[in-house]
Coordinates of C-alpha atoms in Angstrom, one line a residue:
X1 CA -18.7 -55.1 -5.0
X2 CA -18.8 -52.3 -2.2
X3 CA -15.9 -50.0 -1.4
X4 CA -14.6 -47.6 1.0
X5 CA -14.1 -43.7 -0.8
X6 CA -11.1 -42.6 1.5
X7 CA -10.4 -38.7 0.8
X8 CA -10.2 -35.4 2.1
X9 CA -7.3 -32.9 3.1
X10 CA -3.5 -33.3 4.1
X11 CA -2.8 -33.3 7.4
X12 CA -0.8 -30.0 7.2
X13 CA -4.1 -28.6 7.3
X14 CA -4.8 -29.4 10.6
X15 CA -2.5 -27.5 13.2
X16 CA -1.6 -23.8 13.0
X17 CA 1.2 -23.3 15.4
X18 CA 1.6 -19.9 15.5
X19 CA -1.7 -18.8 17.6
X20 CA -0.7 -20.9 20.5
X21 CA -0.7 -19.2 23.4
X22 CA -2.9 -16.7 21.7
X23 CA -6.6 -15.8 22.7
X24 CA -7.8 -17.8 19.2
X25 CA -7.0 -21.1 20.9
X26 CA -10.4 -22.9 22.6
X27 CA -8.8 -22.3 26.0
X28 CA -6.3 -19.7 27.4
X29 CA -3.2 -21.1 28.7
X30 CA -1.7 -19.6 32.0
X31 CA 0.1 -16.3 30.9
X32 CA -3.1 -15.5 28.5
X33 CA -5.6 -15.6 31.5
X34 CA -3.2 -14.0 33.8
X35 CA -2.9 -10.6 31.0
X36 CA -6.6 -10.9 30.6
X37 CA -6.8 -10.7 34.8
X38 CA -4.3 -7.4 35.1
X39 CA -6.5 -5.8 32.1
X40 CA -10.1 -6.6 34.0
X41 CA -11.0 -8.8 31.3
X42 CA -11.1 -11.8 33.5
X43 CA -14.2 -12.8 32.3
X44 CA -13.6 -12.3 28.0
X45 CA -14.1 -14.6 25.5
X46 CA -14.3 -13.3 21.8
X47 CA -17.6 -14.8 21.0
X48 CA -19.1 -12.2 23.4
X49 CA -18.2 -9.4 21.1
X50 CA -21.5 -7.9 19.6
X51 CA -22.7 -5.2 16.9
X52 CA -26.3 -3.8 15.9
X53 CA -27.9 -4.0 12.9
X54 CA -32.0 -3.8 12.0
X55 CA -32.8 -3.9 15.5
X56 CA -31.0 -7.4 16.3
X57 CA -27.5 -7.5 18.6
X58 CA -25.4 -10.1 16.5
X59 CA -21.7 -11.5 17.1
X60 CA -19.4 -9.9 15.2
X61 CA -17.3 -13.7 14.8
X62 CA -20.5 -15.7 13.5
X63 CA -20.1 -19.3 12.5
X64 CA -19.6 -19.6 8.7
X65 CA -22.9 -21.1 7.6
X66 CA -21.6 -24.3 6.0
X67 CA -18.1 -26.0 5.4
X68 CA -17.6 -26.6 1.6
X69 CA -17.9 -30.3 0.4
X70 CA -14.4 -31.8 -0.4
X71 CA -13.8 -31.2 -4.1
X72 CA -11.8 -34.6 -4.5
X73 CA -14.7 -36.2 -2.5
X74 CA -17.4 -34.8 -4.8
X75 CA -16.2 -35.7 -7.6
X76 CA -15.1 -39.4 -7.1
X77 CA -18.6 -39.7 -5.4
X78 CA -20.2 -38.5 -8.8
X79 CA -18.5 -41.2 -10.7
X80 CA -19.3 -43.7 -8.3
X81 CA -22.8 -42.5 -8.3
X82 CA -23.0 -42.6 -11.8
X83 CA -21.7 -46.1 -12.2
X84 CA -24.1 -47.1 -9.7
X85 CA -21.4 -48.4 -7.4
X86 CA -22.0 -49.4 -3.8
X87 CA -19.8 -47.3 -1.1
X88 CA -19.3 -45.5 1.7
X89 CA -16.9 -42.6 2.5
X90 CA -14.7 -41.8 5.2
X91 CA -12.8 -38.6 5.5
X92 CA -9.1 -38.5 5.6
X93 CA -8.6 -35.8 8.4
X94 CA -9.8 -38.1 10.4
X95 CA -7.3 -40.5 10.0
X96 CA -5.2 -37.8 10.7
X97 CA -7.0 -36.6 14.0
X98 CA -6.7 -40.5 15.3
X99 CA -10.7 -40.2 15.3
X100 CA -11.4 -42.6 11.9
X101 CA -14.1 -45.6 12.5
X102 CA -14.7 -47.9 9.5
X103 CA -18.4 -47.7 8.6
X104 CA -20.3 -50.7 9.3
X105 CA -20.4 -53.6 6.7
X106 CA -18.0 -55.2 4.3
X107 CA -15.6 -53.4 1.9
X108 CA -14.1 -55.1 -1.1
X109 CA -11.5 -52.1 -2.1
X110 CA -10.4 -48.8 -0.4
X111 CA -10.1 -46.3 -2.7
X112 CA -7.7 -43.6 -1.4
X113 CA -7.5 -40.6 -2.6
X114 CA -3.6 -39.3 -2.6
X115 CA -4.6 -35.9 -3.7
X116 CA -3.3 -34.1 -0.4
X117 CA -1.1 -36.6 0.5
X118 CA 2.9 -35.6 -0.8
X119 CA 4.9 -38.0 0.7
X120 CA 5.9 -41.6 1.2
X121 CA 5.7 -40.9 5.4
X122 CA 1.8 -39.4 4.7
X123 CA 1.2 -42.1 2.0
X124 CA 2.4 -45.0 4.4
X125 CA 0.3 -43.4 7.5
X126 CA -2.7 -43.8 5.1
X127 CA -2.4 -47.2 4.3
X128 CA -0.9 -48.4 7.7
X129 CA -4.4 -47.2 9.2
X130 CA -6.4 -49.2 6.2
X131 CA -4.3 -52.4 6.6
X132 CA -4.9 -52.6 10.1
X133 CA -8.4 -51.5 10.2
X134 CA -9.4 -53.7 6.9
X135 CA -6.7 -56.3 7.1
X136 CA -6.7 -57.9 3.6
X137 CA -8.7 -55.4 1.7
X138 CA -7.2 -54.5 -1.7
X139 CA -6.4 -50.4 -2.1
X140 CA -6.7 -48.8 -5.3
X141 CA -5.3 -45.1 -5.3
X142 CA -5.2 -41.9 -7.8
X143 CA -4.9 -38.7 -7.2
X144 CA -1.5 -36.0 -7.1
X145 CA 1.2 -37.9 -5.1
X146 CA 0.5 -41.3 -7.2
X147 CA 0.1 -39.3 -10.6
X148 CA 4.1 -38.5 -10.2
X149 CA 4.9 -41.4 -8.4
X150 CA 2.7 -44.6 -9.0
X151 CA 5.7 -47.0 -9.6
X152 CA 7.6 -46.0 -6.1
X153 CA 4.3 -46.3 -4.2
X154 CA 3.3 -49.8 -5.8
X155 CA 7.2 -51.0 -4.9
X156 CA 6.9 -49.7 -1.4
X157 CA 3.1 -50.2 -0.2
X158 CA 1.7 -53.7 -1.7
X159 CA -1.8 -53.1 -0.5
X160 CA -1.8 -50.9 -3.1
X161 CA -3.7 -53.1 -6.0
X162 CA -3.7 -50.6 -8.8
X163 CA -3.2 -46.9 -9.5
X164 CA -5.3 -44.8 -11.4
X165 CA -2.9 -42.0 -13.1
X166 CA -5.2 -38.7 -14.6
X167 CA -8.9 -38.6 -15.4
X168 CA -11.1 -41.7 -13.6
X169 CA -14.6 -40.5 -14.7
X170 CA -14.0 -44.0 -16.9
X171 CA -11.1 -45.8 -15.9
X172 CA -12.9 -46.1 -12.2
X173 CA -15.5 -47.9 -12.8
X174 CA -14.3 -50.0 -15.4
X175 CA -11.7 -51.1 -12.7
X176 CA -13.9 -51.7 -10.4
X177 CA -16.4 -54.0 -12.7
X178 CA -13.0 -56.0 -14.0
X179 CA -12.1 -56.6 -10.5
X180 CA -15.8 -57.8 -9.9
X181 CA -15.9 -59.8 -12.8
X182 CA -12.5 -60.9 -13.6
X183 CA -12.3 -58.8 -16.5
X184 CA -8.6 -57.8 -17.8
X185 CA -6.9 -55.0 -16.3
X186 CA -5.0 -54.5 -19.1
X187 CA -7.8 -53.0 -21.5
X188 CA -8.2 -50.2 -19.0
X189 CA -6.8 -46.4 -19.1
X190 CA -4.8 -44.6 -17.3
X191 CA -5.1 -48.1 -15.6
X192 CA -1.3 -49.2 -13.0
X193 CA -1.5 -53.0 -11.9
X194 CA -0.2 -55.8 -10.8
X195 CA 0.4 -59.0 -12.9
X196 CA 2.1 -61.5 -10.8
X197 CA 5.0 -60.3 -9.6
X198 CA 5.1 -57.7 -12.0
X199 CA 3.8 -53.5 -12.4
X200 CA 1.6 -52.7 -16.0
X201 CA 1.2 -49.8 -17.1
X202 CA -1.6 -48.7 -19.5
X203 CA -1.4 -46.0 -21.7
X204 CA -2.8 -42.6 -20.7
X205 CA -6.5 -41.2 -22.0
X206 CA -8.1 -38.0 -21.8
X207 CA -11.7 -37.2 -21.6
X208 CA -12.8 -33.9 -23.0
X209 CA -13.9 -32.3 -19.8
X210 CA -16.0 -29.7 -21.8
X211 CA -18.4 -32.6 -22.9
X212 CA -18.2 -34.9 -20.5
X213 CA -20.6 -34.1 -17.2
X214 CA -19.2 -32.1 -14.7
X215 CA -19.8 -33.7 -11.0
X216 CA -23.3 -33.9 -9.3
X217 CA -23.8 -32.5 -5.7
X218 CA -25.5 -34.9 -3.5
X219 CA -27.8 -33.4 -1.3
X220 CA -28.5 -29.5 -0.2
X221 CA -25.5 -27.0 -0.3
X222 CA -24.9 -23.3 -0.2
X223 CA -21.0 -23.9 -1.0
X224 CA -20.4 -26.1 -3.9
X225 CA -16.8 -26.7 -5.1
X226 CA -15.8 -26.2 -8.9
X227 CA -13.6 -27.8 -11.1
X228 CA -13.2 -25.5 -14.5
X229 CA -9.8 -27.1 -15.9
X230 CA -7.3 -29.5 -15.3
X231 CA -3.5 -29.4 -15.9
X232 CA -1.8 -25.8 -15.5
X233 CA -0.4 -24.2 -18.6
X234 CA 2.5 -22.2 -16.8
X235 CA 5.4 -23.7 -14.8
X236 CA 6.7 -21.6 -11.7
X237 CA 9.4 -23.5 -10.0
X238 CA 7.7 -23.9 -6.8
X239 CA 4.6 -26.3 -8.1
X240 CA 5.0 -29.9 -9.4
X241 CA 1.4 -30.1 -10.5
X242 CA 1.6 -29.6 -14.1
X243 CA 3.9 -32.8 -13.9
X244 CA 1.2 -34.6 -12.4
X245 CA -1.2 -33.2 -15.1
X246 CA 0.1 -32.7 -18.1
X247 CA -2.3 -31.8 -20.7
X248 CA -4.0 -28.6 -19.9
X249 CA -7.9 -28.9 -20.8
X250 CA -10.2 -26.5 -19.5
X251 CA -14.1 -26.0 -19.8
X252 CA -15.8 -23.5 -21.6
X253 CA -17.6 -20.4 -20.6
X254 CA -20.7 -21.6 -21.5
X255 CA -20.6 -24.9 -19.7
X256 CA -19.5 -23.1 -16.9
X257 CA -22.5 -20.5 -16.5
X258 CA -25.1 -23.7 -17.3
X259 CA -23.0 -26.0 -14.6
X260 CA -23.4 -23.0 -11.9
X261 CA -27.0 -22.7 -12.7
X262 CA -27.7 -26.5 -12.4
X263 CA -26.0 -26.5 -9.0
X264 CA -28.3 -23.8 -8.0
X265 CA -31.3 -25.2 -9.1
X266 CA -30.8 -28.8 -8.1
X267 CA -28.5 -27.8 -4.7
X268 CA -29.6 -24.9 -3.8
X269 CA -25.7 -23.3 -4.0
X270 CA -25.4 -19.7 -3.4
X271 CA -21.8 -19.7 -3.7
X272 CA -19.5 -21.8 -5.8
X273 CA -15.4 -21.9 -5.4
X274 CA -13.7 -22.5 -8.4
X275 CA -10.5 -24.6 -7.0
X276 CA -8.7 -24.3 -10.3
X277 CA -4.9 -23.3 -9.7
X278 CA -6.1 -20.3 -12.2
X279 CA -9.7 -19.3 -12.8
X280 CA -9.0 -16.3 -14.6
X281 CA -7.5 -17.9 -17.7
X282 CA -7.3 -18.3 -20.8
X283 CA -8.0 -14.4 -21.0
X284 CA -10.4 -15.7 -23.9
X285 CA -12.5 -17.3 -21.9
X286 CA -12.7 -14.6 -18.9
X287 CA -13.9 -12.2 -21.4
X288 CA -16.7 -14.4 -22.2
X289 CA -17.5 -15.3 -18.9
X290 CA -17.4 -11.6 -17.6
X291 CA -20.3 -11.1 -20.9
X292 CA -22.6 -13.8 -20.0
X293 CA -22.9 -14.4 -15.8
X294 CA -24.4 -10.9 -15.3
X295 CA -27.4 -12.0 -17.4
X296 CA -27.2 -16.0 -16.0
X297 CA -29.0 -16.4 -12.9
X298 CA -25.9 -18.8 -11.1
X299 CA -25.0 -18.3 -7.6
X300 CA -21.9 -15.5 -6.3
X301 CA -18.2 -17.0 -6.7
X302 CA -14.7 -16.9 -5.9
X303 CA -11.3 -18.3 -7.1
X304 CA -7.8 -18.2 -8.1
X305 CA -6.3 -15.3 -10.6
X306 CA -3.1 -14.5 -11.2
X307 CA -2.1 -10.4 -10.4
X308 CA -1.5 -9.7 -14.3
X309 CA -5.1 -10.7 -15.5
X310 CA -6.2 -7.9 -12.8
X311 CA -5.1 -4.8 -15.0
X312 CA -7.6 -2.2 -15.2
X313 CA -10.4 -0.9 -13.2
X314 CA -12.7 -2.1 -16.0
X315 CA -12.0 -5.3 -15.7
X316 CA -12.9 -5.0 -11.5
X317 CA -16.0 -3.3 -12.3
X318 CA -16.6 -6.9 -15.1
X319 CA -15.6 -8.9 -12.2
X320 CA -17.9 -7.5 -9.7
X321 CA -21.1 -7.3 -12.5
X322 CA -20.4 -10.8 -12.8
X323 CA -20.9 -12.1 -8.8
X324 CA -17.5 -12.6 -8.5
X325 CA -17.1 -12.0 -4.2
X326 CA -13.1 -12.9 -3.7
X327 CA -9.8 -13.3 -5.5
X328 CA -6.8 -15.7 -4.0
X329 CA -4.0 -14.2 -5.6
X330 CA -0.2 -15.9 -5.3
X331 CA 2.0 -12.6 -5.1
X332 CA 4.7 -14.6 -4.1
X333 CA 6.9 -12.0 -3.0
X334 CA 7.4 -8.3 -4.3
X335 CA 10.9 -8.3 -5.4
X336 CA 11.3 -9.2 -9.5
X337 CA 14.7 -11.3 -9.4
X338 CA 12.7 -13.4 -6.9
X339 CA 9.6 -13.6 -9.1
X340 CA 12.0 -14.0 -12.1
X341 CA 13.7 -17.2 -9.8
X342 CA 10.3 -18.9 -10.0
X343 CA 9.6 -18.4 -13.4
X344 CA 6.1 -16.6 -11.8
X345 CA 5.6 -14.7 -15.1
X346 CA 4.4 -11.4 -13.3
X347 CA 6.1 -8.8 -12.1
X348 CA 6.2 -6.5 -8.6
X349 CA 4.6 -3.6 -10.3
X350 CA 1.6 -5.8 -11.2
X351 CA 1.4 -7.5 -8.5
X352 CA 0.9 -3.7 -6.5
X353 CA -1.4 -2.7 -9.4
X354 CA -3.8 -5.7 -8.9
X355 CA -3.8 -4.9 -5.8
X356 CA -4.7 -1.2 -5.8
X357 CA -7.5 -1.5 -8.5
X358 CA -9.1 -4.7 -6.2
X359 CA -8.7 -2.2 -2.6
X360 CA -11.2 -0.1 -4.2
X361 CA -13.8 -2.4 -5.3
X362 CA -16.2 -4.6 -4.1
X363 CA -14.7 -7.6 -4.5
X364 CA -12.4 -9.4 -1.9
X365 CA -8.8 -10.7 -1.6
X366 CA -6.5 -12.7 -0.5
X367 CA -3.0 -12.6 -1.4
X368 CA -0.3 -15.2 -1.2
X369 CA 2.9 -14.6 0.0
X370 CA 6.1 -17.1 0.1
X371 CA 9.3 -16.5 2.3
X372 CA 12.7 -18.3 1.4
X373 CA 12.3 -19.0 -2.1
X374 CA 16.0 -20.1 -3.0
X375 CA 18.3 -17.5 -3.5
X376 CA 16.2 -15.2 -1.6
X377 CA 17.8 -13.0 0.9
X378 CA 16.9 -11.8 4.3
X379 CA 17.4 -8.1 2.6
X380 CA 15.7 -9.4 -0.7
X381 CA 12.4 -10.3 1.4
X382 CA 12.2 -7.5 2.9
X383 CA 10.6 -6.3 -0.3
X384 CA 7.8 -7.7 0.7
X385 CA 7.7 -6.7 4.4
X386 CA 8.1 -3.1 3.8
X387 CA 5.5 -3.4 0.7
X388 CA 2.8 -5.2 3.3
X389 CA 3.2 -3.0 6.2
X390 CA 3.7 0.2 4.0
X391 CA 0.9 -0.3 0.9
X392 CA -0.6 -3.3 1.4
X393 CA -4.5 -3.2 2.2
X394 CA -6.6 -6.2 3.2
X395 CA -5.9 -9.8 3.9
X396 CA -2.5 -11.5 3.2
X397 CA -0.6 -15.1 4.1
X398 CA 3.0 -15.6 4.7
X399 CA 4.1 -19.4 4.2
X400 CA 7.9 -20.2 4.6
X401 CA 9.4 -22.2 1.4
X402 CA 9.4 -26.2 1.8
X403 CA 10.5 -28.6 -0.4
X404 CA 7.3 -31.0 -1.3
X405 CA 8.8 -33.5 -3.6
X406 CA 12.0 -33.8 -6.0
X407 CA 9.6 -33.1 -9.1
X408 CA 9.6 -29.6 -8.3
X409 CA 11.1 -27.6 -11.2
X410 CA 13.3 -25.8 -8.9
X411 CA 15.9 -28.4 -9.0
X412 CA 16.6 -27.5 -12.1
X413 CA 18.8 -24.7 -10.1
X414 CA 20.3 -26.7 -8.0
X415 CA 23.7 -26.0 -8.4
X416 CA 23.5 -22.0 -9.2
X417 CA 21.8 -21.5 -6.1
X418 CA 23.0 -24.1 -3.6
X419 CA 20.0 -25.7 -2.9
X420 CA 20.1 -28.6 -0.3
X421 CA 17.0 -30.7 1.0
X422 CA 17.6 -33.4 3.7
X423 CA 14.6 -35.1 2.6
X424 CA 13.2 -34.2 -0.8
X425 CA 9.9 -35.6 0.5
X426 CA 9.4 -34.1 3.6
X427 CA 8.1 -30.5 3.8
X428 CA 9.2 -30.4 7.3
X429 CA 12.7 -31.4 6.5
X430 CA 15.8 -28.9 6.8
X431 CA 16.9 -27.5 3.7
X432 CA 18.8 -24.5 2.5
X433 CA 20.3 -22.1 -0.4
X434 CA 22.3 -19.6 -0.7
X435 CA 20.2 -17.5 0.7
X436 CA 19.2 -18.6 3.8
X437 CA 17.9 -21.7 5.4
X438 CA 15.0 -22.9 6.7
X439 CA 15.8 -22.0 10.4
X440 CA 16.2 -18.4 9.3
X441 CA 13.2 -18.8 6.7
X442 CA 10.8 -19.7 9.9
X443 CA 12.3 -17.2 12.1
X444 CA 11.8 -14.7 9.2
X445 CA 8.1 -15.7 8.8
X446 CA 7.3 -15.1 12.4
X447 CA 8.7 -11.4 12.3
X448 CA 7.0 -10.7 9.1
X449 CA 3.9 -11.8 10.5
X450 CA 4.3 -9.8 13.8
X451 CA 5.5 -6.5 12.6
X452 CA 2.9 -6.6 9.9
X453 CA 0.5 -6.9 12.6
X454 CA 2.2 -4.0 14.4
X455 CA 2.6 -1.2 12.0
X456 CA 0.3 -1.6 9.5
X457 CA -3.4 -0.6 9.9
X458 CA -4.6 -1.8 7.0
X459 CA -2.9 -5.3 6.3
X460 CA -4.0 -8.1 8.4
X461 CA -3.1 -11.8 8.7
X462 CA -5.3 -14.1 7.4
X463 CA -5.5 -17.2 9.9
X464 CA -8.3 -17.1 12.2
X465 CA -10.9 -15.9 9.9
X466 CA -12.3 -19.0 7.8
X467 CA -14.6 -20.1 11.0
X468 CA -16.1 -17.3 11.1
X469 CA -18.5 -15.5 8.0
X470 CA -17.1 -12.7 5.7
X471 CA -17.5 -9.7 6.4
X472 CA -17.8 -9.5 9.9
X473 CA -19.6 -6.2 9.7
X474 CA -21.5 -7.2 6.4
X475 CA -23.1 -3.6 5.8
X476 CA -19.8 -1.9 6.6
X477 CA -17.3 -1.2 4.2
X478 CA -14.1 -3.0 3.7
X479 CA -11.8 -0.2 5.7
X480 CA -13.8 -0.6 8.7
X481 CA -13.8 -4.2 8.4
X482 CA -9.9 -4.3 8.1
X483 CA -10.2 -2.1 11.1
X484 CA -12.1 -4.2 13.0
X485 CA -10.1 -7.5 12.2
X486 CA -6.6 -5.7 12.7
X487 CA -8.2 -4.7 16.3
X488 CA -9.4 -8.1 17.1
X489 CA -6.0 -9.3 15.8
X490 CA -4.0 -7.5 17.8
X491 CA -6.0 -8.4 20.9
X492 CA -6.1 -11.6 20.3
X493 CA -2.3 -11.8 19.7
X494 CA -1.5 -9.4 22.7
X495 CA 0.0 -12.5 25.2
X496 CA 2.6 -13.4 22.1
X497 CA 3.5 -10.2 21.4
X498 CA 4.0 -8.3 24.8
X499 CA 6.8 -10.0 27.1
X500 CA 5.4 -7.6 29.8
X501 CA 2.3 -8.7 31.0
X502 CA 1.3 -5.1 32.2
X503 CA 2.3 -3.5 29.1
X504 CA -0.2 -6.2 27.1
X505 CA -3.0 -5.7 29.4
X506 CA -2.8 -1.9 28.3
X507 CA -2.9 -3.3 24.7
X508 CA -5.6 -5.6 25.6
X509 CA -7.5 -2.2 26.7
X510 CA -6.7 -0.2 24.1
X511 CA -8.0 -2.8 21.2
X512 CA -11.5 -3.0 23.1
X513 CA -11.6 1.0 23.0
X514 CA -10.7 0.7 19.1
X515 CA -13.4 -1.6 18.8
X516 CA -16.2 0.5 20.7
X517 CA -15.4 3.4 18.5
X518 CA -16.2 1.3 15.3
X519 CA -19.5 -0.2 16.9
X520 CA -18.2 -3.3 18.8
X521 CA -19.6 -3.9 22.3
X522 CA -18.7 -6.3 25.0
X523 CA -22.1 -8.8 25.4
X524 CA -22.8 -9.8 29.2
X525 CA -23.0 -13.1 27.7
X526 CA -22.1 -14.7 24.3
X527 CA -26.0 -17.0 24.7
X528 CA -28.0 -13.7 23.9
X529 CA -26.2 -13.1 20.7
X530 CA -27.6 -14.0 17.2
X531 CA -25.0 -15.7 15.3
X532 CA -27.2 -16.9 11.8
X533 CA -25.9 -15.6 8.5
X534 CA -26.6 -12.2 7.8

């Protein structure tokens, strides 16, 4: 039996609407080349900015090295590899780019991955492109979306053969070896089919993730994905995973360090990213971990933390001792009743101490920001616009509220704050609260975003960054790197935010000054720039 591995990333990931029009897109549009023109600049592009270091002229935006293999993709290939399974992958954004090809050969089952995939619309896309590019062939999914709803998407899509709900390291294969040999579907796991006319269910296993083998990496790579736990044990409103993923198992410190040293040995990783919702916990096992990986010879890593488990300058210094190079942290928003209305379990005031202990350390950040939570207010959110362009120091997101799915916990306020969806499925649907709605929400995101970028120095949006390596300036400290992205942020942005194309020219100007004070040249040509990893 051969099959076709179908996963990869949502196709929300794929279009970032607010730099159109600015100088990050491949090509200037009209007004962008015209601002460029009045500030003599006709001829810029920002791959032709340039620094010195050891002798060498480099380019301050240098291609990231390596994209990271898919988690979801790793893993199922693992199991696959394992069972000694014949297959082929094919990556899901391209089925969102209109670019997918079938690889050559004969497939017996898709397996689709529903990990990114949220909604019956994205679901159906999916499975429209398999059934008319593999007419016939069965599809067997698992992942987030069919975890929650396995029933609705057997009823609605009957391509779909089976669902695997939860952990597949054994229920895969032995799926795949029934189907082969007409084995019974009803001995298996985790295990949704179809009888006839009718939908089984099998009962729900767990494997004990500590003992059984984490993934294996196929092939050379400097970036290797991590899974340390599965199933969250808190429940902010916002986040329908735990539903998905019940039963909260995580890995131990141990297995960890030996994991990380095995993918450096037999991959050759020099960094791994932990995609765990939360890295940091249980506080139990940090503590270990912070003991053991400045003695372990594993690779550098960075993941998810929550602002409460960063409480003392001790435990920075611990953090940095022990490789760790970034921290995403979900702030949320900076005003408590907010954080209290999604059950987030931290507070404002930690939130700002996390944040001050990190901005003086070594190790980077990236912090989270939602806008439009229900009940929030135009004048509650402005908590968190005065905090970023007042305190805040390094790199920050802003994502409006949307409603995923109608497992969100949030509904379970429905009715105390007002909270209407127009399609429960559909993060692109209308909705609003009592607060506002998600017109204003949008609108509110875009002004956050733009007076951040005008009147702070040292918070900067993060959006055009993951292209390029980090730090820019990789022997420079983190103020003057802030400095240096804020300036090549504002230029960047300069046809957006100036209606008067004179008055953005000047701005134009004055960023390139900014940028020659801190080192940054102007190349005569982006070809005689070094762009390797530094």
């Amino acid at each position: 039996m051969r099959v076709l591995l179908m996963s990869g990333l949502g196709p929300a990931e794929l279009h970032e609407t607010y730099l159109e029009g600015s100088l990050f897109q491949p090509s200037f549009d009209e007004r962008a080349t015209e601002m460029l023109r009045r500030a003599g600049l006709a001829d810029l592009s920002l791959d032709r900015f340039a620094f010195e270091q050891s002798g060498n002229r480099y380019a301050l935006l240098r291609p990231a090295p390596q994209s990271m293999p898919h988690l979801t993709t790793v893993t199922l290939q693992s199991i696959l590899e394992a069972s000694g399974h014949d297959y082929d992958t094919l990556a899901l954004e391209d089925v969102w780019m209109g670019s997918a090809v079938v690889p050559s050969g004969d497939f017996d089952l898709v397996l689709l991955s529903t990990t990114f995939i949220w909604n019956p619309h994205i679901l159906a896309q999916a499975i429209r492109w398999i059934t008319e590019n593999m007419p016939g062939t069965g599809i067997i999914t698992g992942g987030q979306y069919t975890n929650l709803k396995y029933i609705a998407a057997m009823r609605q899509q009957p391509a779909i053969v089976a669902v695997i709900r939860g952990d597949g390291e054994r229920a895969l294969p032995m799926t795949l070896d029934a189907m082969a040999g007409g084995g019974h579907l009803g001995d298996i796991p985790n295990l949704v089919w179809r009888e006839g006319n009718k939908i089984r269910t099998n009962p729900i296993a767990y494997i004990d993730i500590d003992e059984f083998p984490s993934p294996s990496v196929l092939g050379t790579s400097s970036i290797v994905p991590y899974e340390s736990m599965r199933g969250c044990p808190f429940d902010c409103k916002f986040c329908s995973f735990p539903a998905a993923s019940p039963k909260w198992r995580y890995k131990s410190a141990e297995k960890i360090r030996d994991d990380w040293s095995a993918y450096a040995a037999a991959n050759g990783a020099d960094m791994i990213s932990a995609m765990d919702s939360t890295f940091t916990i249980p506080p139990t096992r940090l503590r270990q971990l912070l003991e053991i990986l400045p003695q372990a010879e594993t690779p550098a890593w960075e993941g998810f933390s929550r602002a409460n488990t960063i409480n003392s300058r001790k435990v920075v210094d611990q953090l940095s001792a022990a490789r760790c190079r970034r921290l995403y942290i979900g702030f949320e928003s900076m005003n408590d009743v907010t954080l209290k209305r999604m059950s987030k379990r931290v507070s404002a005031k930690q939130n700002r101490r996390a944040a001050e202990l990190l901005a003086d350390s070594d190790v980077a950040y990236s912090i989270f920001f939602i806008v439009g939570y229900p009940g929030e207010s135009a004048e509650m959110a402005a908590d968190t616009l005065d905090y970023l362009v007042d305190e805040f120091v390094g790199h920050f997101y802003v994502n409006k509220f949307s409603v995923t799915d109608e497992n969100m916990p949030l509904w379970d306020d429905r009715e105390e704050l007002r909270i209407v969806a127009s399609d429960p499925t559909d993060a692109e649907a209308p909705w609003s609260h009592i607060g506002m709605d998600s017109t204003e929400a949008a609108k509110l995101q875009g002004e956050m975003l733009d007076r951040v970028r005008a009147h702070s120095e040292t918070a900067v949006m993060h959006a055009w960054q993951d292209e390029f390596q980090h730090w820019l300036l990789p022997r420079r400290d983190r103020r003057t790197n802030i400095a240096v992205e804020k300036s090549v942020e504002r230029l960047g942005m300069a046809p957006l935010d100036y209606a008067d194309l004179d008055e953005g020219a000047h701005a134009m100007r004055t960023q390139i000054d900014r940028l020659r004070g801190l080192g940054i040249e102007l190349a005569a040509s982006a070809q005689e720039l070094r762009r390797e990893a530094i």
